[in-house]
Short mmCIF file of C-alpha atoms in Angstrom, two decimals:
data_model
loop_
_atom_site.label_atom_id
_atom_site.label_comp_id
_atom_site.label_asym_id
_atom_site.label_seq_id
_atom_site.Cartn_x
_atom_site.Cartn_y
_atom_site.Cartn_z
CA MET R 47 18.80 125.98 -12.18
CA GLU R 48 18.19 122.59 -13.33
CA SER R 49 21.64 123.01 -14.71
CA GLN R 50 22.96 123.62 -10.82
CA TYR R 51 20.68 120.31 -9.89
CA ASN R 52 22.60 118.82 -13.25
CA LYS R 53 26.37 119.46 -12.26
CA LYS R 54 25.44 118.33 -8.07
CA LYS R 55 24.30 114.33 -9.98
CA GLN R 56 26.98 114.87 -11.84
CA PHE R 57 28.95 114.88 -9.18
CA ILE R 58 27.63 113.08 -6.81
CA VAL R 59 27.38 110.37 -8.99
CA ASN R 60 31.23 110.75 -10.51
CA THR R 61 32.12 110.34 -6.51
CA ILE R 62 30.17 107.37 -6.34
CA TYR R 63 31.33 105.75 -8.62
CA VAL R 64 35.04 106.24 -7.60
CA PHE R 65 34.10 104.96 -4.16
CA LEU R 66 33.71 101.95 -5.80
CA ILE R 67 35.94 101.57 -7.50
CA ILE R 68 38.68 102.38 -4.39
CA ALA R 69 36.66 100.00 -2.41
CA ILE R 70 36.53 97.09 -4.83
CA VAL R 71 40.58 97.22 -6.00
CA TYR R 72 40.74 97.22 -2.18
CA VAL R 73 39.14 94.11 -1.61
CA ILE R 74 40.89 92.61 -4.58
CA LEU R 75 44.35 93.77 -3.12
CA LYS R 76 43.52 92.87 0.71
CA TYR R 77 41.37 89.37 0.00
CA ALA R 78 42.23 88.61 -3.65
CA ILE R 79 45.55 88.50 -4.34
CA THR R 80 46.22 86.44 -1.57
CA LEU R 81 45.07 83.48 -3.53
CA ILE R 82 46.65 84.92 -6.83
CA SER R 83 49.84 85.91 -5.89
CA PRO R 84 51.72 82.47 -6.80
CA PHE R 85 49.92 82.90 -10.30
CA ILE R 86 50.28 87.28 -10.19
CA PHE R 87 54.51 86.34 -9.47
CA ALA R 88 54.49 83.85 -11.69
CA PHE R 89 53.54 86.28 -14.43
CA ILE R 90 55.80 89.62 -13.39
CA ILE R 91 58.63 86.82 -13.47
CA GLY R 92 58.20 85.59 -17.52
CA TYR R 93 56.64 89.45 -18.53
CA LEU R 94 60.31 90.32 -17.46
CA LEU R 95 62.33 87.13 -19.20
CA LYS R 96 59.96 87.85 -22.27
CA ASN R 97 62.73 90.39 -24.04
CA PRO R 98 65.97 88.46 -22.80
CA ALA R 99 64.24 85.76 -23.67
CA LYS R 100 63.90 86.64 -27.48
CA TYR R 101 66.96 88.61 -27.87
CA VAL R 102 68.69 84.99 -27.14
CA SER R 103 66.65 82.49 -29.52
CA SER R 104 66.69 85.78 -31.70
CA MET R 105 71.28 85.50 -31.28
CA LEU R 106 71.73 81.87 -31.13
CA LYS R 107 69.21 81.08 -33.25
CA VAL R 108 67.23 78.69 -31.18
CA PRO R 109 63.63 77.90 -29.90
CA ARG R 110 61.97 80.68 -28.24
CA LYS R 111 60.46 77.98 -25.92
CA LEU R 112 63.58 76.66 -25.13
CA VAL R 113 65.19 79.69 -24.18
CA SER R 114 62.21 80.98 -21.65
CA PHE R 115 62.03 77.61 -20.37
CA SER R 116 66.69 77.53 -19.32
CA LEU R 117 65.84 81.24 -18.52
CA VAL R 118 63.43 80.23 -16.11
CA LEU R 119 65.69 77.28 -14.73
CA VAL R 120 68.24 79.43 -14.32
CA PHE R 121 66.19 82.78 -12.39
CA TYR R 122 64.85 80.26 -10.29
CA CYS R 123 67.62 78.10 -9.14
CA THR R 124 70.12 80.89 -9.00
CA VAL R 125 67.14 83.34 -6.71
CA GLY R 126 66.64 79.48 -4.52
CA VAL R 127 70.38 79.40 -4.04
CA ILE R 128 70.86 83.22 -2.27
CA VAL R 129 66.90 83.03 -0.31
CA VAL R 130 68.37 79.83 1.48
CA LEU R 131 72.12 80.98 2.66
CA ILE R 132 70.04 84.61 3.26
CA SER R 133 67.47 82.39 5.74
CA VAL R 134 69.87 80.45 7.26
CA LYS R 135 71.69 83.06 7.98
CA LEU R 136 69.62 85.25 9.59
CA THR R 137 67.56 82.43 11.09
CA THR R 138 71.44 81.63 12.86
CA THR R 139 71.95 84.77 13.91
CA ALA R 140 68.79 85.84 15.38
CA SER R 141 68.99 82.15 17.47
CA THR R 142 72.06 83.16 18.45
CA ILE R 143 71.05 86.44 19.46
CA ILE R 144 67.66 85.62 21.56
CA SER R 145 69.46 82.55 23.25
CA VAL R 146 72.15 84.75 24.10
CA LEU R 147 69.45 87.34 25.69
CA PRO R 148 68.88 85.91 29.29
CA MET R 149 72.42 85.70 29.99
CA ILE R 150 73.26 89.64 29.43
CA TYR R 151 71.03 90.22 31.29
CA ALA R 152 72.10 87.68 34.16
CA ASN R 153 75.00 89.07 33.69
CA GLN R 154 75.09 92.97 32.27
CA PHE R 155 72.01 94.89 32.04
CA SER R 156 70.86 92.59 35.79
CA PRO R 157 73.95 93.77 36.91
CA PHE R 158 74.37 98.01 36.19
CA LEU R 159 70.39 98.24 37.37
CA PHE R 160 71.08 97.67 40.42
CA SER R 161 74.32 100.14 40.88
CA VAL R 162 71.82 102.79 39.99
CA PHE R 163 69.51 101.16 42.09
CA ASP R 164 71.72 102.05 45.37
CA GLY R 165 72.27 106.06 43.67
CA ILE R 166 69.31 106.30 44.20
CA GLU R 167 68.39 104.45 47.65
CA LYS R 168 71.18 106.58 49.17
CA VAL R 169 69.39 109.78 47.80
CA VAL R 170 66.41 107.99 48.89
CA PHE R 171 67.55 107.49 52.58
CA ARG R 172 68.54 111.21 52.93
CA LEU R 173 65.82 112.43 51.82
CA ASP R 174 62.98 109.93 53.69
CA PRO R 175 64.33 106.19 54.71
CA ALA R 176 61.38 105.34 56.20
CA LEU R 177 60.41 105.00 52.19
CA VAL R 178 63.64 102.83 50.92
CA GLU R 179 61.41 99.82 52.12
CA VAL R 180 59.14 100.66 49.57
CA LEU R 181 61.45 101.23 47.06
CA ASN R 182 63.43 97.99 47.91
CA ASP R 183 59.91 96.38 47.12
CA GLY R 184 59.35 98.15 44.36
CA PHE R 185 63.11 97.46 42.72
CA ASP R 186 62.68 93.22 43.26
CA GLN R 187 58.89 93.57 41.54
CA PHE R 188 60.62 95.14 38.88
CA ILE R 189 63.71 92.68 38.60
CA ASN R 190 61.40 89.64 38.72
CA SER R 191 59.42 90.64 35.63
CA LEU R 192 61.67 92.04 33.54
CA GLY R 193 63.86 89.12 34.52
CA VAL R 194 60.20 86.89 33.29
CA ASN R 195 59.85 89.01 30.21
CA ILE R 196 63.35 88.23 28.69
CA THR R 197 63.13 84.46 29.47
CA LYS R 198 59.10 85.14 27.82
CA ILE R 199 61.24 86.69 24.61
CA SER R 200 62.88 83.03 24.40
CA LEU R 201 60.40 80.82 24.76
CA SER R 202 57.91 82.70 21.81
CA PHE R 203 60.57 83.43 19.30
CA VAL R 204 60.32 79.29 19.57
CA GLY R 205 57.39 79.25 19.29
CA THR R 206 57.68 81.69 15.97
CA MET R 207 60.20 79.02 14.91
CA SER R 208 57.92 76.26 15.16
CA GLY R 209 54.41 78.34 13.44
CA ILE R 210 56.66 79.27 10.97
CA ALA R 211 57.41 75.25 10.77
CA SER R 212 54.35 74.49 10.85
CA SER R 213 53.20 76.88 7.75
CA LEU R 214 55.65 75.57 5.02
CA PRO R 215 53.90 73.33 3.46
CA ALA R 216 51.55 75.34 2.86
CA PHE R 217 53.60 78.61 1.81
CA LEU R 218 55.61 74.79 -0.54
CA ILE R 219 52.97 74.58 -2.90
CA LYS R 220 52.43 78.23 -3.65
CA ILE R 221 56.24 78.50 -4.31
CA LEU R 222 55.15 74.71 -6.71
CA LEU R 223 52.48 76.93 -8.23
CA MET R 224 54.09 80.13 -8.68
CA VAL R 225 58.01 77.85 -10.65
CA ILE R 226 55.68 76.08 -12.94
CA SER R 227 52.91 78.77 -13.56
CA THR R 228 56.25 80.89 -14.29
CA PHE R 229 56.95 78.31 -16.51
CA PHE R 230 54.00 78.43 -18.89
CA PHE R 231 53.83 82.26 -18.78
CA ALA R 232 57.01 82.53 -20.14
CA MET R 233 57.04 80.05 -22.97
CA ASP R 234 54.12 80.81 -24.35
CA PHE R 235 53.01 84.68 -23.10
CA ASP R 236 52.43 85.93 -26.71
CA VAL R 237 50.22 83.31 -27.26
CA LEU R 238 48.42 84.42 -23.55
CA MET R 239 48.41 87.50 -24.42
CA GLY R 240 47.59 87.76 -27.83
CA PHE R 241 44.03 85.75 -26.64
CA VAL R 242 43.56 88.13 -23.70
CA SER R 243 43.61 91.12 -26.16
CA ARG R 244 41.05 89.25 -28.39
CA GLN R 245 38.17 90.02 -26.21
CA PHE R 246 38.79 93.81 -25.52
CA SER R 247 38.26 96.40 -28.17
CA GLN R 248 40.97 98.45 -29.66
CA ARG R 249 40.13 101.21 -27.68
CA VAL R 250 40.19 99.15 -24.30
CA ASN R 251 43.42 97.50 -25.43
CA GLU R 252 45.05 101.06 -26.79
CA ILE R 253 44.08 102.49 -22.53
CA THR R 254 45.28 98.75 -21.01
CA HIS R 255 48.47 99.15 -23.25
CA MET R 256 49.63 102.49 -22.67
CA ILE R 257 48.21 102.10 -18.47
CA ARG R 258 50.72 99.30 -18.60
CA GLN R 259 53.96 101.77 -19.91
CA TYR R 260 52.83 104.38 -17.37
CA VAL R 261 53.01 101.47 -14.22
CA VAL R 262 56.18 99.84 -15.62
CA ASN R 263 57.91 103.26 -16.52
CA THR R 264 56.91 104.53 -13.21
CA LEU R 265 58.22 101.23 -11.19
CA PHE R 266 61.28 102.19 -12.60
CA VAL R 267 61.20 105.94 -11.71
CA VAL R 268 60.09 104.54 -7.84
CA ILE R 269 63.23 102.61 -7.55
CA ARG R 270 65.35 105.59 -9.20
CA SER R 271 63.70 108.14 -6.05
CA TYR R 272 64.87 105.04 -3.39
CA ALA R 273 68.30 104.86 -5.43
CA LEU R 274 68.86 108.25 -4.18
CA ILE R 275 66.97 108.37 -0.86
CA MET R 276 69.05 105.36 0.47
CA SER R 277 72.26 106.91 -1.47
CA ILE R 278 71.89 109.49 1.08
CA THR R 279 71.32 107.78 3.63
CA PHE R 280 74.18 105.79 3.31
CA VAL R 281 76.08 109.12 3.52
CA GLU R 282 74.37 110.61 6.37
CA LEU R 283 75.19 107.35 8.26
CA SER R 284 79.01 107.19 7.18
CA ILE R 285 79.43 110.25 8.10
CA GLY R 286 77.85 110.61 10.98
CA LEU R 287 79.50 106.54 11.87
CA SER R 288 82.72 108.25 11.43
CA ILE R 289 81.82 110.76 14.01
CA VAL R 290 80.90 108.77 16.56
CA GLY R 291 84.12 106.42 16.34
CA ILE R 292 82.65 102.85 14.28
CA PRO R 293 85.08 101.41 13.27
CA ASN R 294 84.29 100.67 9.46
CA ALA R 295 81.81 102.85 9.63
CA ILE R 296 81.36 103.18 5.52
CA LEU R 297 81.21 99.07 4.78
CA ILE R 298 78.43 99.26 8.36
CA ALA R 299 76.65 102.08 7.08
CA PHE R 300 76.20 100.37 3.69
CA ILE R 301 74.82 97.50 4.83
CA ILE R 302 72.45 99.91 7.43
CA ALA R 303 70.94 101.80 3.68
CA ILE R 304 69.89 98.64 2.25
CA PHE R 305 67.66 97.90 4.78
CA ASP R 306 66.10 101.61 5.09
CA ILE R 307 64.20 100.02 2.05
CA LEU R 308 62.33 98.28 4.17
CA PRO R 309 59.27 99.59 4.45
CA VAL R 310 58.14 98.39 8.27
CA LEU R 311 61.56 97.57 9.81
CA GLY R 312 63.93 100.83 8.41
CA THR R 313 67.23 102.27 9.56
CA GLY R 314 65.82 100.89 12.82
CA ALA R 315 66.11 97.11 12.29
CA ILE R 316 70.54 97.61 12.97
CA MET R 317 70.19 100.90 14.17
CA ILE R 318 67.62 100.24 17.72
CA PRO R 319 68.93 97.17 18.69
CA TRP R 320 72.74 98.11 18.24
CA ILE R 321 71.62 101.08 20.64
CA ILE R 322 70.58 98.92 23.00
CA ILE R 323 73.09 96.41 23.28
CA THR R 324 75.67 98.62 23.14
CA PHE R 325 73.36 101.15 26.32
CA LEU R 326 73.30 97.42 27.94
CA LYS R 327 76.94 96.86 27.71
CA GLY R 328 77.56 99.91 29.86
CA ASP R 329 78.97 102.29 27.38
CA PHE R 330 76.83 105.39 27.22
CA GLN R 331 79.05 107.98 24.78
CA ILE R 332 79.10 105.59 22.08
CA ALA R 333 74.97 104.99 22.74
CA ILE R 334 74.37 108.33 22.28
CA GLY R 335 75.98 108.71 19.42
CA LEU R 336 74.29 106.45 18.34
CA LEU R 337 71.30 107.45 19.16
CA VAL R 338 71.71 111.00 17.83
CA VAL R 339 72.52 109.37 14.24
CA TYR R 340 69.80 107.35 13.97
CA VAL R 341 67.37 110.48 14.80
CA PHE R 342 68.63 112.91 12.01
CA VAL R 343 69.04 110.09 9.36
CA THR R 344 65.44 109.39 10.44
CA ILE R 345 64.11 112.40 10.49
CA ILE R 346 66.11 113.49 7.22
CA ARG R 347 64.29 111.11 5.32
CA ASN R 348 61.16 111.44 6.55
CA ILE R 349 61.34 114.86 5.15
CA LEU R 350 62.98 113.89 1.60
CA GLU R 351 60.87 110.49 1.22
CA PRO R 352 57.34 111.61 0.10
CA LYS R 353 59.54 115.09 -1.30
CA ILE R 354 61.08 112.98 -3.65
CA VAL R 355 58.94 110.00 -4.54
CA GLY R 356 55.69 112.81 -4.87
CA GLY R 357 57.97 114.78 -7.49
CA GLN R 358 59.78 111.70 -9.26
CA LEU R 359 55.95 110.27 -10.07
CA GLY R 360 53.93 114.13 -10.54
CA ILE R 361 51.95 114.69 -7.77
CA HIS R 362 52.40 116.86 -4.47
CA PRO R 363 54.95 115.87 -1.52
CA VAL R 364 51.91 115.89 0.59
CA VAL R 365 49.99 114.09 -1.26
CA ALA R 366 52.40 111.39 -2.18
CA LEU R 367 53.03 111.37 1.75
CA MET R 368 49.51 110.81 2.93
CA SER R 369 49.10 108.28 0.06
CA MET R 370 52.18 106.02 1.48
CA PHE R 371 51.00 106.26 5.14
CA ILE R 372 47.87 105.21 3.89
CA GLY R 373 48.68 102.23 2.05
CA VAL R 374 51.51 101.08 4.19
CA ASN R 375 48.06 101.13 7.21
CA LEU R 376 46.38 99.45 4.59
CA LEU R 377 48.51 97.00 2.54
CA GLY R 378 52.00 97.00 3.74
CA ILE R 379 54.25 97.08 1.51
CA ILE R 380 51.92 96.90 -1.18
CA GLY R 381 50.25 99.77 -0.32
CA LEU R 382 53.53 102.13 0.55
CA PHE R 383 54.21 101.84 -3.53
CA GLY R 384 50.65 100.83 -4.32
CA PHE R 385 49.52 103.99 -3.83
CA PRO R 386 51.05 106.68 -4.72
CA ILE R 387 51.63 104.58 -8.65
CA THR R 388 48.23 104.77 -8.32
CA LEU R 389 47.72 108.19 -8.04
CA SER R 390 50.19 109.28 -10.22
CA LEU R 391 48.62 107.23 -12.67
CA LEU R 392 45.59 109.00 -12.37
CA LYS R 393 46.92 111.81 -12.55
CA TYR R 394 48.30 110.82 -15.90
CA LEU R 395 44.73 109.86 -16.99
CA ASN R 396 43.07 113.13 -16.15
CA ASP R 397 46.17 115.48 -17.28
CA THR R 398 46.36 112.75 -21.40
CA ASP R 399 42.03 113.43 -21.32
CA THR R 400 41.28 109.54 -21.32
CA PHE R 401 39.80 109.70 -18.25
CA LYS R 402 38.34 112.77 -17.29
CA LEU R 403 38.68 112.47 -13.33
CA PHE R 404 39.40 116.05 -12.17
CA LYS R 405 39.84 119.57 -13.32
#
């Protein structure tokens, strides 16, 4: 009886302990991480440039700090140019699309709606002429509200751009902090890490090193998994778009497959607007074909993603799917990748008897 009581007590204590850890990690990721995010990114970049700096320094017989400084400078110059070019292109494209929305509505969508309504009106008139007037009033209200909403979309886009512009100073300060911190992390990485490791026992440092190695290796596994998913999506899109009769189907499929990595947007970031615009232009056959391709690719991806990612991480597909769903809803893209990796890490620690968390 006493043994049974102790087991229940130990289970309750362990459960509370796990929930406390989860709560602390959630609070840190949700709130504290935004405050220290520039330094986290600076640390990650410094860590990634550590080995290349060592290699170049030993090969050229140049002081490592000078090499680290140069690599960080080259890295940020390259990334800066790429980000600026992409941002300008995306902003210009989005502005063009939003600005022509009222024109598309007036020249194509509105005439299409009127032609559909004329057909409905003829059918209703044959059934009951008295209903035609009610139908006309409802249609006029619908057209007016739709026009107002189209205008609101254009105005809200302008407001969104203004909001982004107003938040730029704070964002630029974070970027500046990240850049400066990266130089320090890259040049004095071993010194800083040596200081931190001396504050803990040998056992803690061994566990920390093991966790770090596992997380780094797991990240590469996740990247490989999503590269496989992206390749499958590319093949599906290439075949589907070719069947539909889209010119340059392979190139378009490659561009869409890149967007497929994005957790919120995915293939829908390109496919959904494309389907809508094609439908508004009156090319219904192509629009339906694109819709079928999009639905097929989305279903296959949602089936394969948890199976591939879960299989690579050593966790069940149901657990992987659940962790990705909860993670993306709680923490966005960080949760999408972080939750499955955390579960995989906990399983690894349990399997190696580092911590006994479950049977």
